[in-house]
Amino acid sequence: MAKGLRSSTEKANRSQLRSRIFGPVESARRERLSAKLTQSASKYKIREEAGVKVAQDHEGDADHPKKQTNRGTLLKGSRIDVDVARSIKGASSKTSAKNAGRVVKRGHGKASTAILFPAFKKQRARKSSESKGVKSSSILSSTSLLVLANTLIPISILTFAAGFFPYKAFLSGTALSDDPEDVPSAPFDKIVFMVVDALRSDFVYGNNSGFTFTQSLVRSGAAIPFTAHARSPTITMPRVKAITTGSIPSFLDVILNFAESDTTATLANQDTWLAQLKAKPGGKLVMYGDDTWLKLFPGTFSRADGTSSFFVSDFAEVDNNVTRHVPSELLKTDWNGMFMHYLGLDHIGHKSGPRSPYMIPKQSEMDEIVRQVYEAIKLESHLRSTLLVLCGDHGMNDAGNHGGSTDGETSPALLFISPKLEIISTRPPCPPNEPSHAYQYYDVVEQSDLVPTLAGLLGFPVPLNNIGVFIPDFLPFWPSGDDKIQLMIGNARQILGVVQATFTSICYEDRPNPNDCAHPSSDGRLLHCLWGEAMVSVNDHGVATDVTLTKLIVFSRAAQEIMSSTASNYDVPKLNLGVGIAALAALFVSPTLTVRFKFTAMCAALVAFGYGVMMFASSYVEEEQHFWYWIASAWLLCLYLKTFTSKGTKDLTSSLSAAVLLTILRIIRRWNQTGQKYSGDPDIAKNFLPTHNLILWSLVVATYLDLAQRLARRALMRMSRLASTILATALCLASFSFKVSYTKVDAPELLSGLEGMIIAPVENVSLVTQAWTVFLIIGLVAVYVVYRRFYEGSGQYLGR
């Protein structure tokens, strides 16, 4: 009880101290501060800032004790220093602005006073100008770096291209015989040149080949077989250039193939064996098949019927359009060159690979054409001296594609067929036991060797830019040793012309120095020495014919190899300079990216660097898809770890999402095998789905249903729900019907067991009608979307 009484007494004493002593002192202090504030505020300009309002002083405020007390309460504990211009905190927003001399807040939170003293005003203006200057200079610097980077990028591309597409010597004009009387007589006067696109060597020579009649010709001696080595790029246009000019096309020819209006993409102004054959007395050429020949040789053929190579789903009509001309042309006598280029086998490879069930029937179809032409050569008198050449422009890999440098792509078949060949043929077994190397059956020759060989067999000059070598297997056609030497020396002199145009600093007419030949300092010097040895042997009549022929062939083969390498002799310093300029451009642009997107920019830089390193190896380029598979997996893992770290605990949703995404990625990897190494391995698209039609068409139906609801909800969302649903359903239903009908024609095995379910409703409607229906509905949807976008002023895409 005493303790409670003592506590009450202390409280009463403290209350009396506050009211009698500390209260008056605090009130006096507030009054002095208020007076000082009023005096200082009257000397300086008062303005309004955002969120702050200063009321003008009214007369008599200084003498009004209540207002001074309020002002003193407002500025309790504050301190005014005119020279330093400290900020003064405002009062509550509830205080009325009518109170004179008060700082009143308009918005929420605290704000600075609007009283600006001269020193503080100058300091603030100086800092503001400095910050604006720094910001503007930073923006200017970033813009300058971006402009500089975008200027360097095209420079780097042009520099790299100048090194990647090297100079190749080209001789203009047409080859002429020095003395036509010295040219050995030709055993043939006509040629039927049959190209089967993508005719890989094992398609003709293998145990499972459909070319049974052709194989019987090899065994009988009426056909001489070879495997032709096709250098990359293994696509039709560069390969046709190689087998008609004898030169080595580069990757620049692939680009020129798309510039059809450019004369550099044609061979009309170049020396080819077609031009030489047409220049012979009575020369006339006809052509049927791939229209690439018509683009390369405009105006060359008297009769022609070209077919487009872009409809890869066409296995039959594209070849029937060629075959229908064969019987009538074999009866005509007005031509000395007939050219056929079949595309069906290549289309089958692109669609379903070399192991497709359509492959053997197509080979048998081509074999029947060989039989038809061969029997006409035997029976028709005007065709007795006709040579049939069967060849492929390139091969194909295990996935059915081509363009690279794998063994399958670079090993097409090459056969010379005629009853006259039986006198020189060795009659090898066919099919042979085993190829000497992958897809290399019988002797391997360069594809360009076809050009000088045809020149000798048909009796016309070798084209000027040829680097092919006459195939020695046909030399027995000429019993005389002088004729054989004449053929080989003519071929060697023609190749020497290309060599001289390349190595202009060497005079090949001079005899080489024996000391230089011991250790040649360059490829040009090596060829100079080999040419000198061949000429010594030719001029020395005491040397055996075989020795002279060997020396001429050695020179020709060496020149062919060296000149082939110069066609891909890249200017490495220019390549490095181009890469360096591109790296400098990337360095300039990186600061602008890392400032805003540090994490993303760092990851993108690492991906770009890794991808760039891959481009320096062809094997990495061929398997490029694996790089993106790895990057996708790593990126998903990185995102998962980032989410896990930010939450700090195990999150079941994130874990399940990561697992689902990785599973989907794995399915994508196995969906369709690409590249070169695993292109023939089993996958979902080619092995699983064709044998599980119900799953395949369930996925197709699900895709169209998803597409229909997306169209109705996004592209057609401004329509009524009923109208958008009807239009989206009509479009997807028409598209699905067309897909089913086209599949029935293109791959009917994919519809086995489902005919009554999905084929019956559209069985009597033509493909053309269905296609027009689909395009009409797509056109209506497109017109509607464009109309709503541009004529209703929505300002936004409807699909968003």
mmCIF file with all atom_site columns, C-alpha atoms in Angstrom, residues 31 34 44 97 269 426 499 523 572 623 667 672 686 697 747 760:
data_model
loop_
_atom_site.group_PDB
_atom_site.id
_atom_site.type_symbol
_atom_site.label_atom_id
_atom_site.label_alt_id
_atom_site.label_comp_id
_atom_site.label_asym_id
_atom_site.label_entity_id
_atom_site.label_seq_id
_atom_site.pdbx_PDB_ins_code
_atom_site.Cartn_x
_atom_site.Cartn_y
_atom_site.Cartn_z
_atom_site.occupancy
_atom_site.B_iso_or_equiv
_atom_site.pdbx_formal_charge
_atom_site.auth_seq_id
_atom_site.auth_comp_id
_atom_site.auth_asym_id
_atom_site.auth_atom_id
_atom_site.pdbx_PDB_model_num
ATOM 1  C CA . GLU A 1 31  ? 6.876   31.459  -30.063  1.00 0.00 ? 31  GLU A CA 1
ATOM 2  C CA . SER A 1 34  ? 7.574   31.083  -35.085  1.00 0.00 ? 34  SER A CA 1
ATOM 3  C CA . TYR A 1 44  ? 12.466  35.399  -49.750  1.00 0.00 ? 44  TYR A CA 1
ATOM 4  C CA . ALA A 1 97  ? -4.261  26.143  -45.902  1.00 0.00 ? 97  ALA A CA 1
ATOM 5  C CA . ASN A 1 269 ? 28.038  -18.309 -122.495 1.00 0.00 ? 269 ASN A CA 1
ATOM 6  C CA . THR A 1 426 ? 36.401  -56.889 -118.670 1.00 0.00 ? 426 THR A CA 1
ATOM 7  C CA . VAL A 1 499 ? 46.792  -24.272 -114.725 1.00 0.00 ? 499 VAL A CA 1
ATOM 8  C CA . ASP A 1 523 ? 51.910  -26.505 -106.303 1.00 0.00 ? 523 ASP A CA 1
ATOM 9  C CA . VAL A 1 572 ? 42.040  -17.449 -94.349  1.00 0.00 ? 572 VAL A CA 1
ATOM 10 C CA . GLU A 1 623 ? 24.819  -32.078 -86.103  1.00 0.00 ? 623 GLU A CA 1
ATOM 11 C CA . ILE A 1 667 ? 10.086  -36.367 -77.120  1.00 0.00 ? 667 ILE A CA 1
ATOM 12 C CA . ASN A 1 672 ? 12.461  -36.825 -86.128  1.00 0.00 ? 672 ASN A CA 1
ATOM 13 C CA . LYS A 1 686 ? 9.059   -42.482 -89.371  1.00 0.00 ? 686 LYS A CA 1
ATOM 14 C CA . TRP A 1 697 ? -4.701  -39.214 -86.418  1.00 0.00 ? 697 TRP A CA 1
ATOM 15 C CA . ALA A 1 747 ? 0.701   -42.140 -98.435  1.00 0.00 ? 747 ALA A CA 1
ATOM 16 C CA . ALA A 1 760 ? -15.822 -41.739 -96.667  1.00 0.00 ? 760 ALA A CA 1
#
